[in-house]
Short mmCIF file of C-alpha atoms in Angstrom, two decimals:
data_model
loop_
_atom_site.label_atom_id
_atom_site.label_comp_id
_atom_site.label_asym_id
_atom_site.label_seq_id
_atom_site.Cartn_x
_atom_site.Cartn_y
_atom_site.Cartn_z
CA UNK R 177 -102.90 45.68 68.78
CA UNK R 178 -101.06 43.55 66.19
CA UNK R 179 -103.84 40.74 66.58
CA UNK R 180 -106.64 43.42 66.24
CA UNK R 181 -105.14 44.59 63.21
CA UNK R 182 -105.01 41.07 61.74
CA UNK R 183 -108.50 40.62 62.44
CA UNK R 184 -109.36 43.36 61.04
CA UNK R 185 -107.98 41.97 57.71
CA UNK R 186 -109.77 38.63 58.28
CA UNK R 187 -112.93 39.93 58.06
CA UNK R 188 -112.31 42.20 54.78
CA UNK R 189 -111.31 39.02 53.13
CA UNK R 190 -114.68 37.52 54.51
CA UNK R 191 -116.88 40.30 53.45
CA UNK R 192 -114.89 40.33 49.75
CA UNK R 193 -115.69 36.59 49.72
CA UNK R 194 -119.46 37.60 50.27
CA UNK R 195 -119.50 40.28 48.27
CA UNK R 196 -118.68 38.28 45.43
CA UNK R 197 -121.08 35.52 46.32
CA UNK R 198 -123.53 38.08 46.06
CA UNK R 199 -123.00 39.41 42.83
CA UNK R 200 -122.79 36.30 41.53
CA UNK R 201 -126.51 36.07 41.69
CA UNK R 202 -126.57 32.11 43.04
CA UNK R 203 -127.54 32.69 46.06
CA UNK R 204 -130.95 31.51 46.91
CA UNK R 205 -133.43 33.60 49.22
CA UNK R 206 -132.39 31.46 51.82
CA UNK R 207 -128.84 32.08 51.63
CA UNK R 208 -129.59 35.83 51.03
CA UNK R 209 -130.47 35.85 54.71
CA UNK R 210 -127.75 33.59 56.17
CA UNK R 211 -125.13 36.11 54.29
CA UNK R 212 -126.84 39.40 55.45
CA UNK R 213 -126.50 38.14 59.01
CA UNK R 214 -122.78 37.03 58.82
CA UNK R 215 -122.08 40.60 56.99
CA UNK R 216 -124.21 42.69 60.38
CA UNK R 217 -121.67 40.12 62.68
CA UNK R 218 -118.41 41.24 60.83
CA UNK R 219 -119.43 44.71 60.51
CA UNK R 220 -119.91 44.95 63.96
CA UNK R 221 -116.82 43.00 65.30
CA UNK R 222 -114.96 45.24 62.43
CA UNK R 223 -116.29 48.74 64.04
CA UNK R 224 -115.43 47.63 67.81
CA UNK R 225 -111.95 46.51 66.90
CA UNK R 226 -111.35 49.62 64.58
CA UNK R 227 -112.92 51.76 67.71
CA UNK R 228 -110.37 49.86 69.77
CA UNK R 229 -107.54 51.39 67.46
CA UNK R 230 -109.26 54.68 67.19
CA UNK R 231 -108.95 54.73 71.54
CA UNK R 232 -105.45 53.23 71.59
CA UNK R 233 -104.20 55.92 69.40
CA UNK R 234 -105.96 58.56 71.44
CA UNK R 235 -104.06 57.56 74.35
CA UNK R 236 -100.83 57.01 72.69
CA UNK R 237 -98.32 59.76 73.48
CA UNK R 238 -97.12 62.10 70.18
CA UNK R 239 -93.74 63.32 70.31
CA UNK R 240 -92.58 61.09 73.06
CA UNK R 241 -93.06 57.92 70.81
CA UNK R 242 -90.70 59.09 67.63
CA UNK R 243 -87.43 58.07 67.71
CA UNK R 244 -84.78 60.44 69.03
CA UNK R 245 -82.74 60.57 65.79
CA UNK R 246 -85.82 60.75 63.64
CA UNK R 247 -86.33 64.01 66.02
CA UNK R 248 -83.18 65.45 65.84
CA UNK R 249 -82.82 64.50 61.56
CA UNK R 250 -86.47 66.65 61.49
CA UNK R 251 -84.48 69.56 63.03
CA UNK R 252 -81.32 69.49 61.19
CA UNK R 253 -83.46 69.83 57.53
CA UNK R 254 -85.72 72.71 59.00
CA UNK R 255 -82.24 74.47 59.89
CA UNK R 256 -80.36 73.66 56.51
CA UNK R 257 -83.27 74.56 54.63
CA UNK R 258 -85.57 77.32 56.54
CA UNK R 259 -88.87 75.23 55.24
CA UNK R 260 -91.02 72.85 57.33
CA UNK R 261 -94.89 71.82 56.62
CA UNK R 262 -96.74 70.33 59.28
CA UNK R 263 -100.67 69.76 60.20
CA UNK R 264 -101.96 72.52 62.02
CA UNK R 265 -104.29 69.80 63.45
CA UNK R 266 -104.56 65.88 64.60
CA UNK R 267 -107.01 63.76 65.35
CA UNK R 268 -109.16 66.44 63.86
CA UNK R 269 -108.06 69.11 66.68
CA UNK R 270 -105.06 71.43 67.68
CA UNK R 271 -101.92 70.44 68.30
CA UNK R 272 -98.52 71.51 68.23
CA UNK R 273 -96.45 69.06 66.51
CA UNK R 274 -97.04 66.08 64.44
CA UNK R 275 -95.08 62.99 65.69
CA UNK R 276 -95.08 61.79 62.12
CA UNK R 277 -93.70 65.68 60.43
CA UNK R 278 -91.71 66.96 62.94
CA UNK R 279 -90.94 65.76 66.48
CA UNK R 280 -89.88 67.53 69.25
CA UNK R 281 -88.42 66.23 72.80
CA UNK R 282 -90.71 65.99 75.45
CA UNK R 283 -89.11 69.11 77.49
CA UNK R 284 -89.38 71.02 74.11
CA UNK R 285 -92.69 69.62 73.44
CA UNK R 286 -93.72 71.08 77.52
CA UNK R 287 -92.34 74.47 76.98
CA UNK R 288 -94.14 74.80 73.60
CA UNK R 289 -97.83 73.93 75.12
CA UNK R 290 -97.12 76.61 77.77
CA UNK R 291 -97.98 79.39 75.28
CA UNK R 292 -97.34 82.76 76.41
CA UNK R 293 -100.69 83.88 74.35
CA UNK R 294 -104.34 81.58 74.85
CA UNK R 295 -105.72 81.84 71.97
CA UNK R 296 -110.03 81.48 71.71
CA UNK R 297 -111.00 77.34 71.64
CA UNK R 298 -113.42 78.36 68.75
CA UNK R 299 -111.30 77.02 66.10
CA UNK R 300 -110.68 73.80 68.38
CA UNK R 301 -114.81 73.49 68.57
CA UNK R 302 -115.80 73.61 65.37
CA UNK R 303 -115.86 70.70 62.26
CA UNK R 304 -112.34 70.93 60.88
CA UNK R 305 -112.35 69.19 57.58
CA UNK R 306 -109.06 68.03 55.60
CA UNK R 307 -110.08 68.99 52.00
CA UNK R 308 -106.35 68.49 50.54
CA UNK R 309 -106.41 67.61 46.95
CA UNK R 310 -109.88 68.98 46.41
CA UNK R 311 -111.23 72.02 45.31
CA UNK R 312 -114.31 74.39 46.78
CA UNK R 313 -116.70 72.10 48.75
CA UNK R 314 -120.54 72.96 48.78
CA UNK R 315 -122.59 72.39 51.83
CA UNK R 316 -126.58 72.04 51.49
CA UNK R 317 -128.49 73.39 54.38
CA UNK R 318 -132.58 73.14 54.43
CA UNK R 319 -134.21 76.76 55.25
CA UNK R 320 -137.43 76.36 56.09
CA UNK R 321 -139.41 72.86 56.82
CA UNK R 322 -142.13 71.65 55.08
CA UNK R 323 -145.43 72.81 56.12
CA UNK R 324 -148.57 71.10 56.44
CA UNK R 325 -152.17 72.78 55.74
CA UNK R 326 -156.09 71.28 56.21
CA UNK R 327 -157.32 69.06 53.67
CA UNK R 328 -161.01 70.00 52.41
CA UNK R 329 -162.41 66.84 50.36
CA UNK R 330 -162.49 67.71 46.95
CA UNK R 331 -159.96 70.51 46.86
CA UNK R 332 -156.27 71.06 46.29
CA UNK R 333 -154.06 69.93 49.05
CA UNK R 334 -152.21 72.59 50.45
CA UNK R 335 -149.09 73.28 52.57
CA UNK R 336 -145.91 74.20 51.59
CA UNK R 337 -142.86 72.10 51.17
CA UNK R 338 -138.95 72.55 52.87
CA UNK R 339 -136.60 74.82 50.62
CA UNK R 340 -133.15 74.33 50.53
CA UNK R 341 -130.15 75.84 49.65
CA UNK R 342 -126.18 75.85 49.65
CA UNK R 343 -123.16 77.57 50.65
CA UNK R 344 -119.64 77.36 48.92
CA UNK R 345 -116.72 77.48 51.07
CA UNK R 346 -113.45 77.92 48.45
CA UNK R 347 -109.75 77.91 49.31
CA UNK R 348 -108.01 81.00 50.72
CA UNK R 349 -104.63 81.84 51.62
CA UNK R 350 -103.84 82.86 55.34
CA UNK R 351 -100.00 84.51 55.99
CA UNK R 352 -98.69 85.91 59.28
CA UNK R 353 -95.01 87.38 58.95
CA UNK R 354 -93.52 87.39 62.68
CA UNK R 355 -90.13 87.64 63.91
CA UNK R 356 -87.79 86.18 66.66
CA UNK R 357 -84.44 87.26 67.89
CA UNK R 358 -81.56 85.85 65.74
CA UNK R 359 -80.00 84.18 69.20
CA UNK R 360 -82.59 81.77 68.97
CA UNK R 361 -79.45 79.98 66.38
CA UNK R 362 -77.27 79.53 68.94
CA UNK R 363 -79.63 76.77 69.96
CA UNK R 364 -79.95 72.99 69.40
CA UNK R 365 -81.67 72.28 65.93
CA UNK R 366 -84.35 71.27 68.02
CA UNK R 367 -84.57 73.76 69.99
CA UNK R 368 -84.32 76.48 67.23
CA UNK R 369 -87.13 74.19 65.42
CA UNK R 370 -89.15 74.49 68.22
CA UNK R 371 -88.70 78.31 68.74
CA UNK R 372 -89.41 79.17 65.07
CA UNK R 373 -92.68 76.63 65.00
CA UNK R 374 -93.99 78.85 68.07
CA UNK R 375 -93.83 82.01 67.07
CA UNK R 376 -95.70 81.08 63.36
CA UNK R 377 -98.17 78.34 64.88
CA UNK R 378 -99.48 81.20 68.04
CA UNK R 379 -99.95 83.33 64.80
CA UNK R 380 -101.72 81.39 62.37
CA UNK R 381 -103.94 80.57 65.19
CA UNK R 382 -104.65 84.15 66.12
CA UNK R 383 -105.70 84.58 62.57
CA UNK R 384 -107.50 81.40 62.03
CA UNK R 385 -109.50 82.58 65.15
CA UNK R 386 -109.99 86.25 63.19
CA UNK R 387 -110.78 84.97 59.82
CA UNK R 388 -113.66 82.59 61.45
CA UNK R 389 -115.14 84.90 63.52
CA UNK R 390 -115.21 87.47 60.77
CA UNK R 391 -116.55 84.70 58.43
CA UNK R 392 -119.74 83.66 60.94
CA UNK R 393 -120.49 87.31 61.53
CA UNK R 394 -120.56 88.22 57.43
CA UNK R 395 -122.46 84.81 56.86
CA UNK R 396 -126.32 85.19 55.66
CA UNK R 397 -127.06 81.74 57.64
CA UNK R 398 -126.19 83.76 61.10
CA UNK R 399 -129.85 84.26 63.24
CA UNK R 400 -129.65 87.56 65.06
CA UNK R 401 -131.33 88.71 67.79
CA UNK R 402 -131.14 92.28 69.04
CA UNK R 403 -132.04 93.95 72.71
CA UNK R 404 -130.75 91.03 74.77
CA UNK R 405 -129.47 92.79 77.43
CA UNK R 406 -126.77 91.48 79.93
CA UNK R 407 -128.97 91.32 83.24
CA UNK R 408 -130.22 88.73 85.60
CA UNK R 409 -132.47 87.20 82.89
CA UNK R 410 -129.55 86.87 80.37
CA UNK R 411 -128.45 82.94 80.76
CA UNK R 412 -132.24 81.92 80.15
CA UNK R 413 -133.05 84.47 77.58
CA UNK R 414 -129.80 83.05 75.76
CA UNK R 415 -130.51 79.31 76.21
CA UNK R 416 -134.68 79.24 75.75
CA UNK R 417 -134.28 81.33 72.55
CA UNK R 418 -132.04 79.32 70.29
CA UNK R 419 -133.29 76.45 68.29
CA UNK R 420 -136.74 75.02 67.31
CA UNK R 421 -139.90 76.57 69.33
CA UNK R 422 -140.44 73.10 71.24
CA UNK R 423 -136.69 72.13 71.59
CA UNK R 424 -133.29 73.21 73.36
CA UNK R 425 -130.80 72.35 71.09
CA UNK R 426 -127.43 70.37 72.74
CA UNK R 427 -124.08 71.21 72.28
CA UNK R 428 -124.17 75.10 72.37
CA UNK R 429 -121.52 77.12 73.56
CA UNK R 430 -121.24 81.28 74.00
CA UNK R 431 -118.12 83.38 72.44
CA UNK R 432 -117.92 86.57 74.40
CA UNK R 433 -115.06 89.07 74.93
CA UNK R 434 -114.15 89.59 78.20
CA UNK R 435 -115.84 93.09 78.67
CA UNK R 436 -119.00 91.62 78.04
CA UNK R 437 -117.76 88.87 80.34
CA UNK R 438 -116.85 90.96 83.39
CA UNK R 439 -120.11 92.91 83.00
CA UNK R 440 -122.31 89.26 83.52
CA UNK R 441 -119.67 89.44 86.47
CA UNK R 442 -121.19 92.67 88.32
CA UNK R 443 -124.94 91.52 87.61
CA UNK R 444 -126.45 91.92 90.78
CA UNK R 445 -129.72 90.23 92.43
CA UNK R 446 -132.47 93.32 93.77
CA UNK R 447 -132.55 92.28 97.00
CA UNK R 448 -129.79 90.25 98.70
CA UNK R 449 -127.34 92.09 96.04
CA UNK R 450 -125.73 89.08 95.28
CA UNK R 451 -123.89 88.15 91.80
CA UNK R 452 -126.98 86.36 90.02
CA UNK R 453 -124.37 83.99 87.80
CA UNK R 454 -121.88 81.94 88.90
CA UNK R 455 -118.60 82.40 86.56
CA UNK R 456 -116.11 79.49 86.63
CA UNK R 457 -113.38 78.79 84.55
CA UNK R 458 -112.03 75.44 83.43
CA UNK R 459 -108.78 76.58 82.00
CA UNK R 460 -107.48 79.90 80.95
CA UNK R 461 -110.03 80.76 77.87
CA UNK R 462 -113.33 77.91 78.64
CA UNK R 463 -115.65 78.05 81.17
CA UNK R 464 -119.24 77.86 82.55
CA UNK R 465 -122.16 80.63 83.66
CA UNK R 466 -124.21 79.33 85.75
CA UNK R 467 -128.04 80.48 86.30
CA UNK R 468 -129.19 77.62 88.69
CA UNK R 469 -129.83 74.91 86.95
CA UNK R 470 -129.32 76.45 83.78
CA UNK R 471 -125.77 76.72 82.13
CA UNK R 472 -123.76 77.66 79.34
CA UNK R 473 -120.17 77.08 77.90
CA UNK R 474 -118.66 79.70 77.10
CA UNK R 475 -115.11 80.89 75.67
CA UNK R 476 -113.63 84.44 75.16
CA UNK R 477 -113.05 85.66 72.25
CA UNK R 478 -111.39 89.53 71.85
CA UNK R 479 -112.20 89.15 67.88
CA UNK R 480 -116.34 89.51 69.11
CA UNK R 481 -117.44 93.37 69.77
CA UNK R 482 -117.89 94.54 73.33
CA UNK R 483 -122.22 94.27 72.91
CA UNK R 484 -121.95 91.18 70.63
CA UNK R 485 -122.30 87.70 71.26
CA UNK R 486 -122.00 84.63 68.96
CA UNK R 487 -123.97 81.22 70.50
CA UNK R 488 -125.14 78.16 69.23
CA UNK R 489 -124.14 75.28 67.79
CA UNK R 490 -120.12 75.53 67.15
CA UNK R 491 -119.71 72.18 64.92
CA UNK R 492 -122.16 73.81 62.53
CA UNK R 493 -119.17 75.76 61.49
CA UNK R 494 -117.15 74.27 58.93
CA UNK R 495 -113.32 75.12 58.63
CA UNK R 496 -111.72 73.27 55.59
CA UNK R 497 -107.88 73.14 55.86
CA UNK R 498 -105.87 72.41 52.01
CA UNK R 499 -102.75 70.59 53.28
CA UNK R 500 -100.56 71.72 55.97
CA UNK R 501 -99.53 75.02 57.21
CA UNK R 502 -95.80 76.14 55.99
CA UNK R 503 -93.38 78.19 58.15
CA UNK R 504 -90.09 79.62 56.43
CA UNK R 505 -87.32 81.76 58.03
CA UNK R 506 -85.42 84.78 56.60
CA UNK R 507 -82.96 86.40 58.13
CA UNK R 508 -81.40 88.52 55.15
CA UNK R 509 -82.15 92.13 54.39
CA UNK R 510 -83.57 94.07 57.38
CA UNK R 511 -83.48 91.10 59.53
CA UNK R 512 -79.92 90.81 58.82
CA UNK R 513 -79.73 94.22 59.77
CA UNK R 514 -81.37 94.44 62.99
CA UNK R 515 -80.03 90.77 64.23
CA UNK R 516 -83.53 89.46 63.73
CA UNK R 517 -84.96 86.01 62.08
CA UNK R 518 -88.05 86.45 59.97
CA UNK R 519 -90.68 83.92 60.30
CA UNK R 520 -93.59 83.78 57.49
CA UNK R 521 -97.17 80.93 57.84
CA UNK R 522 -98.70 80.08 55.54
CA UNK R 523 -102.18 78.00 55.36
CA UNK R 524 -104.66 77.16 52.85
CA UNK R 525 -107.89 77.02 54.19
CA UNK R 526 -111.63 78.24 54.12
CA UNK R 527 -114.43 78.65 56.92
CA UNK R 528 -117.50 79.61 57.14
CA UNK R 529 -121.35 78.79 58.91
CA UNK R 530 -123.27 75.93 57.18
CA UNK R 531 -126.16 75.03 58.61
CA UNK R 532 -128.99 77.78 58.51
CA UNK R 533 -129.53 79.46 61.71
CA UNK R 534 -127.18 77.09 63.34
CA UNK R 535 -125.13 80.18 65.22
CA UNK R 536 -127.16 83.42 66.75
CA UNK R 537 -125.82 86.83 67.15
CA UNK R 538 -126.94 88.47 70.59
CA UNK R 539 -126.82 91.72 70.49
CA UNK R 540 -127.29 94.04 73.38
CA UNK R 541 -128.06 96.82 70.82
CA UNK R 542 -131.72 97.50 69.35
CA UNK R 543 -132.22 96.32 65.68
CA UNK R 544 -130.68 99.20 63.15
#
């Protein structure tokens, strides 16, 4: 890794060297051409290696690879001070613990990932964006395309262009106050660390999940589309009417509650009174409905009404997250009282839909 990394550094100082060579404005036209194709070779040896780092990373274990008193130091100030901030994501996606914030051992970090709540993978699927140490960002979407009319010699073209417009997505504070028994001090540092970060980490993610949902239901950009009933024609109504009139858009996924879910369940076919879709699961809150050939990803989420849907496109929601989240402990007052520890999140963020039309609302219900 070391000798990618020094690579890496090689060819910045070649590409500077260019650079200024460039600017300088000697370079003849033949020269131009012998520099552009030594900058398209380094640029490409520079994005396998970095790619190279990017996958070693990946695989590299998290908590495992911090040092045991690093680990253990981590613990002792979250005890002494009842204050820790750590990413609520990495590498862009959920995860318990930062290896570089606060490490845990690996048979605290294994008890942690067996949560005793699942909480809906929409927050894991859409674009989480760090936006620490800016302000409200402003996404442009285009709502309608350009259209193109006859021409008649002589007279005004006609046709219509694209229109565009934006959507602000601003800071916002989300708090969950939760409690744990005050035993949970008789433990390790560690331990007690790890205890504490559970209880406010399953609950910021709980209302994460909320606040999103809520967000891409309330958003103008939302399509909806209204007596799509759950029966044997469901799956293909769903996929064939999403997207462009001549397309089927890729990476689509379903959010369903599991009423909704258990109804698909009990459709039935009209004459061998079989179950028309085939429901699997591929862990406790993803899975597939399968219609034939025809399939789509779904996860449950309890924050959707029984008779609503949300499908489509998931990365087309954005979810902006202003530094880490915060967890601090009380355990004065009516804690004190009742032999509990108090245990307040905090997280600055902001979601909503940005990309017109780029989630659907299937409703079962006729339009009001």
């Amino acid at each position: 890794m070391n000798k990618w990394l020094e690579r890496i550094k090689e060819i910045e100082a070649r590409k500077a060297a260019l650079r200024e060579e460039l600017t300088g404005g000697k370079a003849d036209e033949a020269r131009l051409s012998e520099i552009k194709a030594e900058a398209e070779k380094l640029s490409a040896e520079e994005a396998e290696l970095r790619g190279l780092l990017s996958t070693h990373t990946q695989l590299a274990p998290a908590a495992v690879n911090a040092p045991q008193e690093e680990r253990t130091s981590a613990a002792d100030a979250f005890r002494a001070s009842g204050h820790m901030a750590i990413p609520m994501f990495m590498e862009g996606r959920s995860v318990l613990v930062s290896s570089g914030k606060l490490a845990l051992p690996k048979a605290v970090s294994t008890e942690i990932g067996a949560l005793p709540e699942v909480i809906s993978s929409i927050i894991d699927d859409v674009d989480v964006i760090d936006a620490t140490g800016t302000g409200s960002w402003e996404f442009p979407y285009q709502k309608t395309e350009a259209s193109a009319a006859d021409v008649t010699e002589g007279q005004q073209i006609g046709g219509t262009g694209a229109t565009f417009d934006k959507v602000v997505i601003g800071p916002d504070e989300w708090g969950v106050l939760d409690e744990v028994s005050n035993q949970v001090k008789k433990m390790t540092n560690v331990n007690y660390a790890a205890k504490v970060q559970r209880a406010a980490y399953l609950a910021l993610r709980k209302k994460a999940k909320e606040k999103l949902t809520a967000a891409v239901l309330a958003s103008t950009l939302l399509e909806k589309r209204y007596s799509v009933a759950l029966d044997q024609h469901f799956v293909r109504n769903v996929v064939l009417g999403f997207n462009a009139d001549e397309s089927v858009a890729g990476g689509c996924k379903m959010y369903i509650n599991k009423a909704d879910l258990a109804t698909l369940g009990q459709v039935r076919g009209t004459n061998e009174k079989k179950a028309v879709f085939e429901i699997e699961f591929t862990d406790e809150n993803n899975g597939t409905i399968k219609d034939g050939a025809t399939i789509i990803r779904f996860s449950i989420n309890s924050s959707l009404p029984t008779g609503q849907q949300l499908y489509g496109q998931p990365q087309t929601i954005k979810m902006l997250l202003w530094d880490n989240y915060e967890i601090s402990t009380d355990d004065g007052g009516d804690y004190f009282k009742r032999n509990m520890v108090g245990v307040r999140g905090i997280q600055t963020a902001g979601t909503g839909l940005a990309v017109y039309h780029g989630m659907q609302l299937i409703s079962q219900a006729a339009a009001g």
